[in-house]
Coordinates of C-alpha atoms in Angstrom, one line a residue:
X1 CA 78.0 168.6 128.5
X2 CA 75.6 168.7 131.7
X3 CA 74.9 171.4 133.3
X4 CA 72.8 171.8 136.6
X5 CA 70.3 174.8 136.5
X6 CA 67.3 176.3 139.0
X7 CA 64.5 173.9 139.0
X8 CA 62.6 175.0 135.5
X9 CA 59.6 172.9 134.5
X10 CA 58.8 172.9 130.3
X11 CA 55.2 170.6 130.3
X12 CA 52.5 169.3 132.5
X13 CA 53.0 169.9 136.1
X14 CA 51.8 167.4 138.7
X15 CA 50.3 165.6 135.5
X16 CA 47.8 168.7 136.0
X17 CA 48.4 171.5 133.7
X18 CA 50.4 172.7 130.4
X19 CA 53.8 172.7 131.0
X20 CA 55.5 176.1 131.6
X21 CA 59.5 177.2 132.2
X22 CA 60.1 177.2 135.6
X23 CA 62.8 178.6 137.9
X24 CA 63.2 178.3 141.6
X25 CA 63.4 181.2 142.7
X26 CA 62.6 184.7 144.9
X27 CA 61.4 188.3 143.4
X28 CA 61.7 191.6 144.9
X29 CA 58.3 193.2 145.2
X30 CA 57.3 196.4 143.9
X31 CA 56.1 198.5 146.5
X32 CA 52.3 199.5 145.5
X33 CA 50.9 202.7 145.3
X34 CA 48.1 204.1 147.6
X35 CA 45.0 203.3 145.3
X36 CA 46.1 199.5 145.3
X37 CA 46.0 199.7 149.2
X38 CA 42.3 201.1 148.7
X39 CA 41.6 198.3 146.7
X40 CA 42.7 195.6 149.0
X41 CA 40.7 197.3 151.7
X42 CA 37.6 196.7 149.5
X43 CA 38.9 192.7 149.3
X44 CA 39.0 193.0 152.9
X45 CA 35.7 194.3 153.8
X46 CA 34.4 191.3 150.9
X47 CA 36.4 188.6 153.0
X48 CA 34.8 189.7 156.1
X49 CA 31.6 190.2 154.7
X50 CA 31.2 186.8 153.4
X51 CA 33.0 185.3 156.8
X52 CA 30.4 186.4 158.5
X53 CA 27.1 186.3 156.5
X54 CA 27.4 184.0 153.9
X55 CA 24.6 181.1 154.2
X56 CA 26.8 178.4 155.3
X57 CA 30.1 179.0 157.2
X58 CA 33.0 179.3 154.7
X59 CA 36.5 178.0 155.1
X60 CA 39.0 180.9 155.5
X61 CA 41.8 179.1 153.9
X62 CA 40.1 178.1 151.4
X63 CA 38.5 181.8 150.5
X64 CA 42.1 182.8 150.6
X65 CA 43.0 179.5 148.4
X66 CA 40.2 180.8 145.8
X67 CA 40.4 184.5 145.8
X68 CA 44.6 183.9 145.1
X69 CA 43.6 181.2 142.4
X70 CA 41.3 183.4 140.9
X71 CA 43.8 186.9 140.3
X72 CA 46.3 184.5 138.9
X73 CA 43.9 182.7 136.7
X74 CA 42.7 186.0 135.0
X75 CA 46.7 186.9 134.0
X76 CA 47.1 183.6 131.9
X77 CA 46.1 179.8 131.7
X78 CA 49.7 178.9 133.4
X79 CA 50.2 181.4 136.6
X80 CA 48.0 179.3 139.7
X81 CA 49.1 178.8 143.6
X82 CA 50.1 175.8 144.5
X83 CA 49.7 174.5 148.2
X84 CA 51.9 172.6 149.9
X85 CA 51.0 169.3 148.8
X86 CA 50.5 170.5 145.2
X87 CA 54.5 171.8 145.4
X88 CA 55.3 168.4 147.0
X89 CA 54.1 166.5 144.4
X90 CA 55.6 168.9 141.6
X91 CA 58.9 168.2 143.3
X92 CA 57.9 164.9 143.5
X93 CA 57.0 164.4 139.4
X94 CA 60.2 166.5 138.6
X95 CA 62.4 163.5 140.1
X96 CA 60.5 160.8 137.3
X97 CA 58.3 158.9 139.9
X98 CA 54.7 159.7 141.2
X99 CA 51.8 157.7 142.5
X100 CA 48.2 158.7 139.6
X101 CA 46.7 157.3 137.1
X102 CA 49.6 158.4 134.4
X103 CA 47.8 161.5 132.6
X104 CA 48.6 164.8 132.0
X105 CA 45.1 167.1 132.3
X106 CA 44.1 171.1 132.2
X107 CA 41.0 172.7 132.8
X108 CA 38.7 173.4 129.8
X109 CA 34.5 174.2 130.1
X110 CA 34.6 173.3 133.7
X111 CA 35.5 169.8 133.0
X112 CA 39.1 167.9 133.1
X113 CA 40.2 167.7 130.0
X114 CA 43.1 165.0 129.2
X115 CA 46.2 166.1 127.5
X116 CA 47.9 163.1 127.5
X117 CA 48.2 159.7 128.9
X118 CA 51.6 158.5 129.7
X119 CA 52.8 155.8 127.7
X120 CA 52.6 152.1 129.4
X121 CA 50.5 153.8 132.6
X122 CA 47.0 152.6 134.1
X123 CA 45.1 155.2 132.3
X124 CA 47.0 154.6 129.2
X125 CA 46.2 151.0 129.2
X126 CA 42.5 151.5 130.3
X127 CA 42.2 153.8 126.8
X128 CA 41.9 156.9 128.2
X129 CA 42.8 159.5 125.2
X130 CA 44.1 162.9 124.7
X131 CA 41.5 164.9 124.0
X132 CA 38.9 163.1 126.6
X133 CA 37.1 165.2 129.1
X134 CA 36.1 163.7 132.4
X135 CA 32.8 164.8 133.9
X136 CA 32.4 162.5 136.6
X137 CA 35.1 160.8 139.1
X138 CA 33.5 157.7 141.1
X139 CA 29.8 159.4 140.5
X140 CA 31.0 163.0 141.3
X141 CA 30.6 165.5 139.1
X142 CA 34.1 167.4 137.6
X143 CA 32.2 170.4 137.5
X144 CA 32.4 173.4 140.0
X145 CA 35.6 171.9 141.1
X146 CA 39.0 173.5 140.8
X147 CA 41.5 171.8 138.8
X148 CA 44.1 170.7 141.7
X149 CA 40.5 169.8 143.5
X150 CA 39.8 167.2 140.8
X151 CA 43.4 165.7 140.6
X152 CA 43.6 165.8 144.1
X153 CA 40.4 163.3 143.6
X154 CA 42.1 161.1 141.1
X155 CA 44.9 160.6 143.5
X156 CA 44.7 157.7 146.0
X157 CA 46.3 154.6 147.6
X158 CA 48.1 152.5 145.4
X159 CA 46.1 149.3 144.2
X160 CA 43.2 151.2 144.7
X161 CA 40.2 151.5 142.1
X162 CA 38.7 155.1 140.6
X163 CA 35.8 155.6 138.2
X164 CA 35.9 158.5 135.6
X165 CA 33.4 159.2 133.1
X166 CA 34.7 160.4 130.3
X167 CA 33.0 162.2 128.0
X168 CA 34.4 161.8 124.5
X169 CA 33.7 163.4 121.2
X170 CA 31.7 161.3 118.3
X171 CA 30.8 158.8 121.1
X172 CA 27.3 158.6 121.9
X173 CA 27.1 158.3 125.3
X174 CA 29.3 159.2 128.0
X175 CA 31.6 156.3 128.8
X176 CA 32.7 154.5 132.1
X177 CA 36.2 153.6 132.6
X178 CA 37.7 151.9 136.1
X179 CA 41.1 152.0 136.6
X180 CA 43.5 150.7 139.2
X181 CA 46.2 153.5 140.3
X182 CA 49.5 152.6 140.6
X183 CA 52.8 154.1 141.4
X184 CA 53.6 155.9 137.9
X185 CA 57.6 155.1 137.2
X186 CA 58.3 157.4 134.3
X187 CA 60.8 156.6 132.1
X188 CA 62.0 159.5 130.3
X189 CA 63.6 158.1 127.2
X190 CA 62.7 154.8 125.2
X191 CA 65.0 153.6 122.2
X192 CA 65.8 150.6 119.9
X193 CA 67.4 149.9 116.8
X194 CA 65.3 150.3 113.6
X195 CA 67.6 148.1 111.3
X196 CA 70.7 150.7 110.4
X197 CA 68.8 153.4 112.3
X198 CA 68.7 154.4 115.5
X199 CA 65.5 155.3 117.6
X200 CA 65.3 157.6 120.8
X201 CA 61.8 158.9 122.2
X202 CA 61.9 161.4 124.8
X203 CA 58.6 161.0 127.1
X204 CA 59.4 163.7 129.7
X205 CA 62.2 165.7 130.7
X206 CA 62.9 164.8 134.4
X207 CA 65.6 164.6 136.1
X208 CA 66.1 161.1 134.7
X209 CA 65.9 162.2 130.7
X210 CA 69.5 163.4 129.7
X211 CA 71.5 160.0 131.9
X212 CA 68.7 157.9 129.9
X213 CA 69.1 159.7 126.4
X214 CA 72.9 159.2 127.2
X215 CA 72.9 155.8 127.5
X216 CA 70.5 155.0 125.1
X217 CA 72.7 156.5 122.7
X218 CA 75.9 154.8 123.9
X219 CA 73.5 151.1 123.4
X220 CA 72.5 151.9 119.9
X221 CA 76.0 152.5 119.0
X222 CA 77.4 149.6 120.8
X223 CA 74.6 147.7 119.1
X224 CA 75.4 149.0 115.7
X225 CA 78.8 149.9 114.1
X226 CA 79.8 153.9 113.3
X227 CA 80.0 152.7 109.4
X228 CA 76.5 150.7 109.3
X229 CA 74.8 153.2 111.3
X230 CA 72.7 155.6 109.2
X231 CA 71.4 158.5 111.4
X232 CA 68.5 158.6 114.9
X233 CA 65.1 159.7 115.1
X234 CA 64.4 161.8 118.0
X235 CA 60.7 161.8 118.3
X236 CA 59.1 164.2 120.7
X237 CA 55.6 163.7 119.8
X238 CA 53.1 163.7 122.6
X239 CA 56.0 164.9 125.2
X240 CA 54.4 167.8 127.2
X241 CA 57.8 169.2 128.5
X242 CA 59.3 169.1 132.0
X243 CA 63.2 170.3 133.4
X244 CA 64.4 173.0 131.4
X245 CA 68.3 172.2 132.6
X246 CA 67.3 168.8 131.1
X247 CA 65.7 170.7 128.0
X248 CA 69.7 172.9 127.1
X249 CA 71.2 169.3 127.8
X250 CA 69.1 167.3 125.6
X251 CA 69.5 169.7 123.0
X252 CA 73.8 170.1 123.9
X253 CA 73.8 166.5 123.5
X254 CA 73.7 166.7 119.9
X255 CA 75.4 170.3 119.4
X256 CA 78.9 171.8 119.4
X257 CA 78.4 175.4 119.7
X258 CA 76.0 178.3 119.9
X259 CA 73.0 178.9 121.9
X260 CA 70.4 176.3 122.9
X261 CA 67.8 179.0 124.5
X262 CA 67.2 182.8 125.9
X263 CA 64.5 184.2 128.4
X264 CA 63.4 187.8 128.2
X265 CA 61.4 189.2 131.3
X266 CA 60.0 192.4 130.6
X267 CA 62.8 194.0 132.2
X268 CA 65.8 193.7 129.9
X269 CA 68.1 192.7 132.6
X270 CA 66.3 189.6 132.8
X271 CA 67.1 188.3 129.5
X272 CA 69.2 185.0 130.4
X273 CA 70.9 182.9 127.6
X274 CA 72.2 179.4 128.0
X275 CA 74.8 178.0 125.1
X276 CA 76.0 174.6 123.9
X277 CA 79.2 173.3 124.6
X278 CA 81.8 171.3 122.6
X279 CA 80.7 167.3 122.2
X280 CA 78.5 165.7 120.4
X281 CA 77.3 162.3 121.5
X282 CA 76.2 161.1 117.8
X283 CA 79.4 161.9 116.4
X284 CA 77.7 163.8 113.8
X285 CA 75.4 161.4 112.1
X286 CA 72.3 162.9 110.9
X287 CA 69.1 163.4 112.7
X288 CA 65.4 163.8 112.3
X289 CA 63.6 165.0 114.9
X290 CA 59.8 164.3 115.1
X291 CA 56.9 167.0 116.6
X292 CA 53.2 167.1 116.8
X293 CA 50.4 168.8 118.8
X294 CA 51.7 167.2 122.0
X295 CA 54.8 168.6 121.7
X296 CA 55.4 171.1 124.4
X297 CA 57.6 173.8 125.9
X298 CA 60.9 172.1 127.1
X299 CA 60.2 169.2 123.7
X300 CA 60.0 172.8 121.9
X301 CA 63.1 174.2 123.0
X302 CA 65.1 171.2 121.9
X303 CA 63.1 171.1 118.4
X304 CA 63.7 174.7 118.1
X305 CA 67.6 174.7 119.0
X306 CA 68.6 171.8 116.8
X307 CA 66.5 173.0 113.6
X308 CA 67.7 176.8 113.9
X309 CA 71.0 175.4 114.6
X310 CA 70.5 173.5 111.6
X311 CA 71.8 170.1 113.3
X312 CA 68.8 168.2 112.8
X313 CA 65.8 168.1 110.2
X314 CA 62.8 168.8 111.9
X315 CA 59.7 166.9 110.4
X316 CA 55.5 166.1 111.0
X317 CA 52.9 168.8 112.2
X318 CA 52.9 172.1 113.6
X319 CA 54.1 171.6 117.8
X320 CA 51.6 173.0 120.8
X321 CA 53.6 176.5 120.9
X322 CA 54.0 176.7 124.7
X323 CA 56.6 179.8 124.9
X324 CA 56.1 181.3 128.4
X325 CA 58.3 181.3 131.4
X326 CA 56.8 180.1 134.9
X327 CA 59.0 181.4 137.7
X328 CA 58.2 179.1 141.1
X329 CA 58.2 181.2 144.2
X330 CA 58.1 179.5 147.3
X331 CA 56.2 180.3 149.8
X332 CA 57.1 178.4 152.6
X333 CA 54.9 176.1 154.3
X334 CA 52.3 177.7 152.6
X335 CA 53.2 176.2 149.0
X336 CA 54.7 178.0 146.2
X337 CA 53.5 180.7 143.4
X338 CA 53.6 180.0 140.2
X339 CA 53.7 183.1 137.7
X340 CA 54.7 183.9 134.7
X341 CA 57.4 186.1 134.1
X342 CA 59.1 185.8 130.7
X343 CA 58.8 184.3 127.0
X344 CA 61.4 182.1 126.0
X345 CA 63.3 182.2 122.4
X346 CA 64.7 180.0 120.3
X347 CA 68.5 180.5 119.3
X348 CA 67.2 182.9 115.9
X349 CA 65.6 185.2 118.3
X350 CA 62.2 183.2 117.4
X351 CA 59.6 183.3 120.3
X352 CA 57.2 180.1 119.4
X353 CA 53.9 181.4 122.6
X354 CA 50.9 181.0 120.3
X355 CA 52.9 179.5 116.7
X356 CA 54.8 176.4 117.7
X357 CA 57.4 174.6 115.5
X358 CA 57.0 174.9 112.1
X359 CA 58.5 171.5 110.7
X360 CA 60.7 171.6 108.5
X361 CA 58.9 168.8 106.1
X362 CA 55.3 168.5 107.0
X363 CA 53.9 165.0 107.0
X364 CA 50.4 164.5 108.3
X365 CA 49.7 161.1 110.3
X366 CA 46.0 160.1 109.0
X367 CA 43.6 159.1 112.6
X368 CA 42.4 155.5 112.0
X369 CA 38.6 155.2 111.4
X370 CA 37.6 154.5 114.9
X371 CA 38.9 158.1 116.4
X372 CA 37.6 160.1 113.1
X373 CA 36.1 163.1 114.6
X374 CA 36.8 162.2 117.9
X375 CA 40.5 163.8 118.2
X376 CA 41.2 167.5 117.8
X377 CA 43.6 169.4 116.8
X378 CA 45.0 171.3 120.1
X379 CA 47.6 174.2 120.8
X380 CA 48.4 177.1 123.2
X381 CA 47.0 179.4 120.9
X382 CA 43.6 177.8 121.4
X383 CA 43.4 178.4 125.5
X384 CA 41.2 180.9 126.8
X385 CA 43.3 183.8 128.2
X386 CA 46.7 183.0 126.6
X387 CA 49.6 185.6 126.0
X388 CA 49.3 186.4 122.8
X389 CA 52.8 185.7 121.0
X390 CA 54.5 188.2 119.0
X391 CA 54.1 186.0 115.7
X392 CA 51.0 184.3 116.5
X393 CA 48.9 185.0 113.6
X394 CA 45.1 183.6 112.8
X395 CA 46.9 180.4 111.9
X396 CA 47.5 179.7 115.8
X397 CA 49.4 176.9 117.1
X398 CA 49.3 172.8 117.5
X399 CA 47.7 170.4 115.3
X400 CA 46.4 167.3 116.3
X401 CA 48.5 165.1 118.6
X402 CA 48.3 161.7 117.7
X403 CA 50.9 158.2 117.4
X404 CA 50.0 155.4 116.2
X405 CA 50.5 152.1 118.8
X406 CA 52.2 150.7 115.6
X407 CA 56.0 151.5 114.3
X408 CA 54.3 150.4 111.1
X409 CA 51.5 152.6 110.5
X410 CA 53.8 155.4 111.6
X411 CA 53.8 157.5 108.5
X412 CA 55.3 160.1 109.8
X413 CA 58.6 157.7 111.4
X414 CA 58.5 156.1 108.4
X415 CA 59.3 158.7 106.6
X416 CA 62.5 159.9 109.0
X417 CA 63.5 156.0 108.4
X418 CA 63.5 156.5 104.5
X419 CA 64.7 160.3 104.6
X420 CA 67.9 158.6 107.0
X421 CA 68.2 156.0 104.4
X422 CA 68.2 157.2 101.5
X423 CA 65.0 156.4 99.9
X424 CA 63.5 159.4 100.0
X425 CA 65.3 163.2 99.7
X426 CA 63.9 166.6 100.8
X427 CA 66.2 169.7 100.3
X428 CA 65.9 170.1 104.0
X429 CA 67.2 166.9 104.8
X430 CA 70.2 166.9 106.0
X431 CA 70.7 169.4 108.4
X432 CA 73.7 171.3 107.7
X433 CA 75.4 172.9 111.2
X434 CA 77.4 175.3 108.1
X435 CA 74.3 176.8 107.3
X436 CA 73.1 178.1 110.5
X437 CA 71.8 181.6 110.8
X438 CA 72.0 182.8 113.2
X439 CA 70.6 186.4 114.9
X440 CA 73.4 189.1 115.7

């Protein structure tokens, strides 16, 4: 049932950008031609140039930092260099522990725009939103900074106080928020019993996520007998992504056979495929599995493998549609590159960059009146740059990535709890593993 793969990363890195799959791992080069030499003669001659007669001395490292930074930023939103204490900290985030604030950010019109806040974290309990974009952090302005430059800012000694102001849409003035960081103790899987029902939330996919899925499950059924026991919920709304080895596992967990994922590079000797093996932990009962905007890469791949396989019914809103492949180079002491190098499908031969998940039943979750206008609906197909997917269509990807604090005004668990139950029926509900098809 658990497997141990190359590091591979499926969400928001270093709580700092869309997640991405990502192995560990070294690439031959391809030996350039003689006009590429030319042209890095003319990037010399710049460097120099500016070295020595810019108005203010420049930092070398730091024109190196930038001019790498900006090649990789002009491939796609997801390739970026990371220096050593940016591939410390992924490293660190990977293992389910990490000092911040507890939210996940990209980059969007110079400022920092907040993907998500972590459940039960100091920004998450100050309010912060996904969808918030931070202009100011303790009085600074957000813009002309880099990305890792502005995280790097929100980082700090623990019990320490930060200012952001967070600029956020239908508000009419920017707004102040001063929160306290704190050492950010993921935990990668939240579950209880809903009556005859049983409820597992994935957060992240560290290297925590399939031990706590596992024993979550083993609680629920020691909590509720095998002939009372109706079906689970996964719910993988708002879960930007993380391990992919924790992605296949999640998703073996609940399979028998078949294949959970495949990566294609764009040399077909590349193409690697990872299959399910024999034990499932629910012993069969059915499952729902729940998906919205903030549903991301690895939260994708599980999604994706268990409705193709047709083991669970996938239900709520169209997911992010994060479907590219970040291979992690390191560089030794000098950090680690992070590029792109593949498109990953789901078990149909389905590649989801710039679509998402298409639920199998769509329920909408209604915003409350106080955030009317003031979330959006989000999705890789709406970030500047972005590989265009081979299905992505005008339609795009994502929709808006929202739960409600309260199981109760949860329309969209609510209706997995009566679909499990019996109160309400859907031809696509249940999932039948018989039915699977399968490409050849």
């Amino acid at each position: 049932m658990i497997r141990r793969a190359s590091l591979v990363l499926v969400g928001a890195l270093m709580g700092a950008t869309a997640m991405g799959v990502v192995y560990s791992a070294t690439i031959p080069a391809l030996a350039a031609n003689s006009s590429t030499y030319r042209e890095l003669a003319i990037f010399g001659d710049v460097f120099e140039r500016v070295r020595a007669q810019y108005v203010t001395p420049p930092q070398d490292d730091k024109l190196i930092e930038n001019a790498i930074n900006g090649m990789l930023h002009s491939l796609d939103p997801h390739s970026s260099y990371m220096n050593s204490t940016d591939a410390e900290d992924m490293r660190t985030q990977t293992r389910g522990e990490f000092g911040g604030l507890g939210i996940e950010v990209t980059m969007e019109e110079d400022l920092v725009k907040v993907t998500s806040p972590i459940d039960d974290t100091p920004a998450a309990r100050a309010g912060v939103l996904a969808g918030d974009l931070i202009s100011k952090i303790d009085g600074q302005d957000v813009r002309g900074l880099k990305l890792e430059e502005a995280v790097d800012k929100m980082r700090g000694a623990v019990g320490t106080p930060i200012k952001l102001t967070i600029l956020r849409q239908g508000a009419d003035k920017p707004i102040d928020v001063t929160i306290v960081r704190d050492i950010i103790a993921v935990r990668a899987v939240k579950f209880r019993v809903e009556g005859d029902v049983g409820y597992l939330r994935v957060i992240s996919f560290t290297e925590k996520t399939f031990e706590d899925l596992k024993k979550g499950i083993e609680k629920i059924k020691a909590e509720v007998p095998a002939d009372k026991l109706k079906g689970y919920v996964l719910d993988l709304r708002l879960n930007p992504g993380g391990l992919l080895d924790q992605a296949i596992n999640v998703s073996d967990a609940f399979l028998e056979r078949g294949e959970v994922v495949s990566t294609r590079g764009r040399n077909p000797n590349e193409t690697r495929r990872f299959n399910a093996t024999p034990g499932d932990l629910t012993d069969g009962k059915p499952i729902v599995v729940l998906v919205n905007g903030g549903s991301a890469s690895a939260s994708e791949i599980v999604a994706g493998a268990l409705q193709d396989m047709k083991r669970a019914t996938v239900l709520g809103t169209r997911s992010f549609g994060k479907g590219s492949v970040q291979t992690i180079i390191p560089l030794g002491d000098a950090g680690a590159l992070r590029l792109t190098t593949a498109l990953y499908y789901t078990p149909s031969g389905k590649s989801i960059q710039g679509t998402g998940i298409t639920p199998d039943i769509k329920v909408e979750q209604p915003l409350p009146p106080e955030l009317l206008g003031k979330v959006e609906a989000q999705g890789e197909s709406d970030l500047r740059g972005h590989i265009p997917g081979q299905n992505e269509t005008e339609e795009g990807s994502g929709s808006v990535a929202y739960v409600p604090p309260e199981a109760k005004d949860d329309i969209q668990l609510n209706f997995a709890l009566d679909l499990l139950r019996g109160n309400k029926t859907d031809p696509a509900f249940p999932a039948n593993p018989e039915q699977a098809e399968l490409k050849k």
